[in-house]
Amino acid sequence: MQLIKGTSITLYTANSTETVDNVLIGEPNAGGYTLGIPKGDTHDWTDRKIGFFGEVWRTVGTPVQGIEANIPLCWHKKVRVEPLKITGAVTIYSAQTYSRQQIDGAFYTDLRGETVQRTGAQSTGSLIVHLYCVNNTYKPQIGDTIVLGACPVEIDTTSEQAVSAGMAALRAYAPSVIRTVTAEPIGIAPDYNIEAR
């Protein structure tokens, strides 16, 4: 196993970034890498967004004890990382409270407006969104409204008229209603796959 010693890794948190030095990176395997965590490191590596080689990655699950037999004892835990495919931010509005949740770093495919042939019948395409657990703290619900990008509209809930005005302003951003939400276990917290129309 070939390793790159002493590599700096960027750990992302909600409000900042932090550099961790002296991290081992194993050779590529199945589209990802295994990282060797330095002994004595106290950072939380569970389901984290990280950066190295000019790319954004995420750790999968919790670090485990044990490193390859040929690795010096300066590293004692390992964690698997995989690429974080990101196309942009999404904004979700709760169907119950109209509260706004902006989620940066989502991966989406917008097939709305496209016609798909299925067994001779035509159906309109959907907005498909993948929310990574490392970027998301909100569990989307069926019936919630989703908008691509960082939508600035805040919906005032003090009256029905105010809600109607907020929803009218939201229509300018091409919103879709979430039809399905599927949790995909990946680590401690799940990713979410969303279909909206």
mmCIF file of C-alpha atoms in Angstrom:
data_model
loop_
_atom_site.group_PDB
_atom_site.id
_atom_site.type_symbol
_atom_site.label_atom_id
_atom_site.label_comp_id
_atom_site.label_asym_id
_atom_site.label_seq_id
_atom_site.Cartn_x
_atom_site.Cartn_y
_atom_site.Cartn_z
ATOM 1 C CA MET A 1 0.000 0.000 0.000
ATOM 2 C CA GLN A 2 1.525 3.326 -1.058
ATOM 3 C CA LEU A 3 0.888 6.293 1.198
ATOM 4 C CA ILE A 4 1.375 10.024 1.092
ATOM 5 C CA LYS A 5 2.745 11.057 4.483
ATOM 6 C CA GLY A 6 2.179 14.316 6.262
ATOM 7 C CA THR A 7 -0.654 15.572 4.077
ATOM 8 C CA SER A 8 -2.831 18.441 5.278
ATOM 9 C CA ILE A 9 -6.603 17.852 5.274
ATOM 10 C CA THR A 10 -9.254 20.569 5.573
ATOM 11 C CA LEU A 11 -12.141 19.744 7.934
ATOM 12 C CA TYR A 12 -15.333 21.711 7.263
ATOM 13 C CA THR A 13 -17.792 22.680 9.982
ATOM 14 C CA ALA A 14 -20.996 24.697 9.724
ATOM 15 C CA ASN A 15 -19.206 28.010 10.294
ATOM 16 C CA SER A 16 -15.522 27.484 9.576
ATOM 17 C CA THR A 17 -12.726 25.277 8.311
ATOM 18 C CA GLU A 18 -9.792 23.775 10.165
ATOM 19 C CA THR A 19 -6.575 22.220 8.875
ATOM 20 C CA VAL A 20 -5.373 18.877 10.236
ATOM 21 C CA ASP A 21 -1.743 18.090 9.443
ATOM 22 C CA ASN A 22 0.113 14.801 9.110
ATOM 23 C CA VAL A 23 -2.791 12.704 7.765
ATOM 24 C CA LEU A 24 -1.974 9.604 5.706
ATOM 25 C CA ILE A 25 -3.804 9.072 2.417
ATOM 26 C CA GLY A 26 -3.892 5.531 1.055
ATOM 27 C CA GLU A 27 -3.899 4.707 -2.639
ATOM 28 C CA PRO A 28 -7.252 5.074 -4.439
ATOM 29 C CA ASN A 29 -9.712 2.218 -4.020
ATOM 30 C CA ALA A 30 -13.284 1.926 -5.388
ATOM 31 C CA GLY A 31 -13.562 5.639 -6.129
ATOM 32 C CA GLY A 32 -12.319 6.768 -2.723
ATOM 33 C CA TYR A 33 -9.423 6.637 -0.285
ATOM 34 C CA THR A 34 -8.647 5.442 3.219
ATOM 35 C CA LEU A 35 -7.222 8.070 5.561
ATOM 36 C CA GLY A 36 -4.856 7.292 8.421
ATOM 37 C CA ILE A 37 -5.651 9.585 11.365
ATOM 38 C CA PRO A 38 -2.681 10.749 13.472
ATOM 39 C CA LYS A 39 -2.397 9.338 16.973
ATOM 40 C CA GLY A 40 -3.640 11.821 19.571
ATOM 41 C CA ASP A 41 -5.937 13.651 17.140
ATOM 42 C CA THR A 42 -9.168 14.725 18.874
ATOM 43 C CA HIS A 43 -11.234 15.895 15.882
ATOM 44 C CA ASP A 44 -14.611 14.377 15.087
ATOM 45 C CA TRP A 45 -14.129 12.449 11.812
ATOM 46 C CA THR A 46 -17.605 10.847 11.722
ATOM 47 C CA ASP A 47 -19.611 11.761 8.603
ATOM 48 C CA ARG A 48 -17.544 14.890 7.934
ATOM 49 C CA LYS A 49 -17.016 17.055 4.881
ATOM 50 C CA ILE A 50 -13.274 17.321 4.157
ATOM 51 C CA GLY A 51 -10.962 18.660 1.467
ATOM 52 C CA PHE A 52 -7.659 17.507 -0.036
ATOM 53 C CA PHE A 53 -6.041 17.404 -3.500
ATOM 54 C CA GLY A 54 -8.197 20.434 -4.394
ATOM 55 C CA GLU A 55 -11.386 18.333 -4.152
ATOM 56 C CA VAL A 56 -14.227 18.009 -1.654
ATOM 57 C CA TRP A 57 -14.800 14.611 0.000
ATOM 58 C CA ARG A 58 -16.734 13.126 2.879
ATOM 59 C CA THR A 59 -15.848 10.553 5.469
ATOM 60 C CA VAL A 60 -18.115 7.518 5.547
ATOM 61 C CA GLY A 61 -19.096 6.377 9.009
ATOM 62 C CA THR A 62 -16.937 6.331 12.107
ATOM 63 C CA PRO A 63 -13.146 5.857 12.182
ATOM 64 C CA VAL A 64 -12.077 2.373 13.225
ATOM 65 C CA GLN A 65 -9.032 1.199 15.127
ATOM 66 C CA GLY A 66 -6.302 -0.461 13.164
ATOM 67 C CA ILE A 67 -4.004 0.435 10.323
ATOM 68 C CA GLU A 68 -2.064 -1.688 7.850
ATOM 69 C CA ALA A 69 0.798 -3.702 9.358
ATOM 70 C CA ASN A 70 3.460 -1.735 7.455
ATOM 71 C CA ILE A 71 2.334 1.674 8.783
ATOM 72 C CA PRO A 72 4.310 3.384 11.574
ATOM 73 C CA LEU A 73 2.543 3.623 14.930
ATOM 74 C CA CYS A 74 2.107 7.410 14.592
ATOM 75 C CA TRP A 75 -1.300 6.684 13.036
ATOM 76 C CA HIS A 76 -3.821 4.474 14.805
ATOM 77 C CA LYS A 77 -7.262 4.928 13.194
ATOM 78 C CA LYS A 78 -8.556 4.829 9.659
ATOM 79 C CA VAL A 79 -11.664 6.132 7.934
ATOM 80 C CA ARG A 80 -12.939 5.736 4.378
ATOM 81 C CA VAL A 81 -13.586 8.807 2.228
ATOM 82 C CA GLU A 82 -15.495 9.200 -1.031
ATOM 83 C CA PRO A 83 -16.041 12.123 -3.413
ATOM 84 C CA LEU A 84 -18.716 14.663 -2.536
ATOM 85 C CA LYS A 85 -20.497 15.440 -5.800
ATOM 86 C CA ILE A 86 -22.010 18.896 -5.470
ATOM 87 C CA THR A 87 -24.029 20.948 -7.936
ATOM 88 C CA GLY A 88 -25.145 23.711 -5.552
ATOM 89 C CA ALA A 89 -27.411 24.766 -2.719
ATOM 90 C CA VAL A 90 -31.114 24.052 -2.261
ATOM 91 C CA THR A 91 -33.672 25.782 -0.061
ATOM 92 C CA ILE A 92 -36.502 23.802 1.542
ATOM 93 C CA TYR A 93 -39.666 25.304 3.024
ATOM 94 C CA SER A 94 -41.583 23.218 5.560
ATOM 95 C CA ALA A 95 -45.139 22.390 4.490
ATOM 96 C CA GLN A 96 -46.252 22.708 8.127
ATOM 97 C CA THR A 97 -44.517 25.865 9.364
ATOM 98 C CA TYR A 98 -43.103 27.521 6.192
ATOM 99 C CA SER A 99 -39.731 27.686 7.948
ATOM 100 C CA ARG A 100 -36.802 28.021 5.550
ATOM 101 C CA GLN A 101 -33.812 25.634 5.504
ATOM 102 C CA GLN A 102 -30.901 26.376 3.174
ATOM 103 C CA ILE A 103 -28.696 23.363 2.502
ATOM 104 C CA ASP A 104 -25.367 24.050 0.823
ATOM 105 C CA GLY A 105 -23.607 21.298 -1.065
ATOM 106 C CA ALA A 106 -26.490 19.270 -2.535
ATOM 107 C CA PHE A 107 -26.297 17.175 -5.687
ATOM 108 C CA TYR A 108 -29.273 17.601 -8.005
ATOM 109 C CA THR A 109 -30.474 16.781 -11.495
ATOM 110 C CA ASP A 110 -33.256 18.968 -12.869
ATOM 111 C CA LEU A 111 -35.382 16.983 -15.323
ATOM 112 C CA ARG A 112 -38.468 19.186 -14.925
ATOM 113 C CA GLY A 113 -39.962 20.221 -18.211
ATOM 114 C CA GLU A 114 -38.508 17.224 -20.032
ATOM 115 C CA THR A 115 -40.829 14.584 -21.410
ATOM 116 C CA VAL A 116 -39.917 10.961 -20.794
ATOM 117 C CA GLN A 117 -41.334 8.092 -22.862
ATOM 118 C CA ARG A 118 -42.483 5.154 -20.737
ATOM 119 C CA THR A 119 -44.396 2.279 -22.293
ATOM 120 C CA GLY A 120 -45.979 4.526 -24.866
ATOM 121 C CA ALA A 121 -47.160 7.115 -22.312
ATOM 122 C CA GLN A 122 -45.505 10.469 -21.767
ATOM 123 C CA SER A 123 -44.689 11.782 -18.302
ATOM 124 C CA THR A 124 -43.072 14.994 -17.139
ATOM 125 C CA GLY A 125 -39.638 14.786 -15.554
ATOM 126 C CA SER A 126 -38.832 15.518 -11.910
ATOM 127 C CA LEU A 127 -36.276 17.346 -9.833
ATOM 128 C CA ILE A 128 -33.990 14.733 -8.250
ATOM 129 C CA VAL A 129 -31.979 15.922 -5.220
ATOM 130 C CA HIS A 130 -29.422 14.076 -3.080
ATOM 131 C CA LEU A 131 -28.800 15.647 0.344
ATOM 132 C CA TYR A 132 -25.595 14.521 2.031
ATOM 133 C CA CYS A 133 -25.714 13.982 5.781
ATOM 134 C CA VAL A 134 -22.473 15.979 6.114
ATOM 135 C CA ASN A 135 -24.205 19.093 4.721
ATOM 136 C CA ASN A 136 -27.691 18.626 6.123
ATOM 137 C CA THR A 137 -29.366 18.889 9.522
ATOM 138 C CA TYR A 138 -32.973 19.010 8.296
ATOM 139 C CA LYS A 139 -35.062 15.925 7.492
ATOM 140 C CA PRO A 140 -37.156 16.802 4.418
ATOM 141 C CA GLN A 141 -40.818 15.757 4.413
ATOM 142 C CA ILE A 142 -43.261 14.872 1.645
ATOM 143 C CA GLY A 143 -45.182 18.056 0.835
ATOM 144 C CA ASP A 144 -42.294 20.422 1.622
ATOM 145 C CA THR A 145 -41.405 22.950 -1.079
ATOM 146 C CA ILE A 146 -37.890 22.886 -2.562
ATOM 147 C CA VAL A 147 -36.112 25.560 -4.608
ATOM 148 C CA LEU A 148 -32.755 25.253 -6.368
ATOM 149 C CA GLY A 149 -30.168 27.691 -5.048
ATOM 150 C CA ALA A 150 -30.078 29.956 -2.026
ATOM 151 C CA CYS A 151 -33.580 31.437 -2.012
ATOM 152 C CA PRO A 152 -33.891 34.653 0.046
ATOM 153 C CA VAL A 153 -37.693 34.526 0.451
ATOM 154 C CA GLU A 154 -38.850 34.356 4.074
ATOM 155 C CA ILE A 155 -42.546 33.511 4.496
ATOM 156 C CA ASP A 156 -44.344 35.604 7.103
ATOM 157 C CA THR A 157 -46.858 33.427 8.961
ATOM 158 C CA THR A 158 -48.620 36.156 10.947
ATOM 159 C CA SER A 159 -51.695 36.015 8.686
ATOM 160 C CA GLU A 160 -53.119 34.041 5.764
ATOM 161 C CA GLN A 161 -52.632 37.095 3.566
ATOM 162 C CA ALA A 162 -48.942 37.290 4.516
ATOM 163 C CA VAL A 163 -48.482 33.569 3.773
ATOM 164 C CA SER A 164 -50.147 34.035 0.361
ATOM 165 C CA ALA A 165 -47.852 36.978 -0.420
ATOM 166 C CA GLY A 166 -44.798 34.919 0.591
ATOM 167 C CA MET A 167 -45.853 31.974 -1.567
ATOM 168 C CA ALA A 168 -46.442 34.351 -4.500
ATOM 169 C CA ALA A 169 -42.891 35.705 -4.075
ATOM 170 C CA LEU A 170 -41.576 32.133 -3.889
ATOM 171 C CA ARG A 171 -43.155 31.223 -7.260
ATOM 172 C CA ALA A 172 -40.600 33.464 -9.003
ATOM 173 C CA TYR A 173 -37.921 30.898 -8.002
ATOM 174 C CA ALA A 174 -39.578 27.885 -9.743
ATOM 175 C CA PRO A 175 -40.409 25.862 -6.618
ATOM 176 C CA SER A 176 -41.291 22.164 -6.651
ATOM 177 C CA VAL A 177 -43.189 20.069 -4.116
ATOM 178 C CA ILE A 178 -41.399 17.068 -2.625
ATOM 179 C CA ARG A 179 -43.183 13.841 -3.656
ATOM 180 C CA THR A 180 -40.858 11.199 -2.211
ATOM 181 C CA VAL A 181 -38.113 11.164 0.430
ATOM 182 C CA THR A 182 -35.914 8.099 0.831
ATOM 183 C CA ALA A 183 -33.340 7.795 3.613
ATOM 184 C CA GLU A 184 -30.112 6.138 2.494
ATOM 185 C CA PRO A 185 -28.046 4.831 5.434
ATOM 186 C CA ILE A 186 -24.407 5.736 4.832
ATOM 187 C CA GLY A 187 -22.858 6.456 8.219
ATOM 188 C CA ILE A 188 -24.277 7.602 11.534
ATOM 189 C CA ALA A 189 -26.794 9.935 9.862
ATOM 190 C CA PRO A 190 -28.548 9.084 6.579
ATOM 191 C CA ASP A 191 -28.362 10.815 3.227
ATOM 192 C CA TYR A 192 -31.728 11.727 1.690
ATOM 193 C CA ASN A 193 -32.854 11.152 -1.886
ATOM 194 C CA ILE A 194 -35.692 13.465 -2.923
ATOM 195 C CA GLU A 195 -37.980 13.518 -5.933
ATOM 196 C CA ALA A 196 -39.969 16.717 -6.453
ATOM 197 C CA ARG A 197 -42.298 18.107 -9.124
#
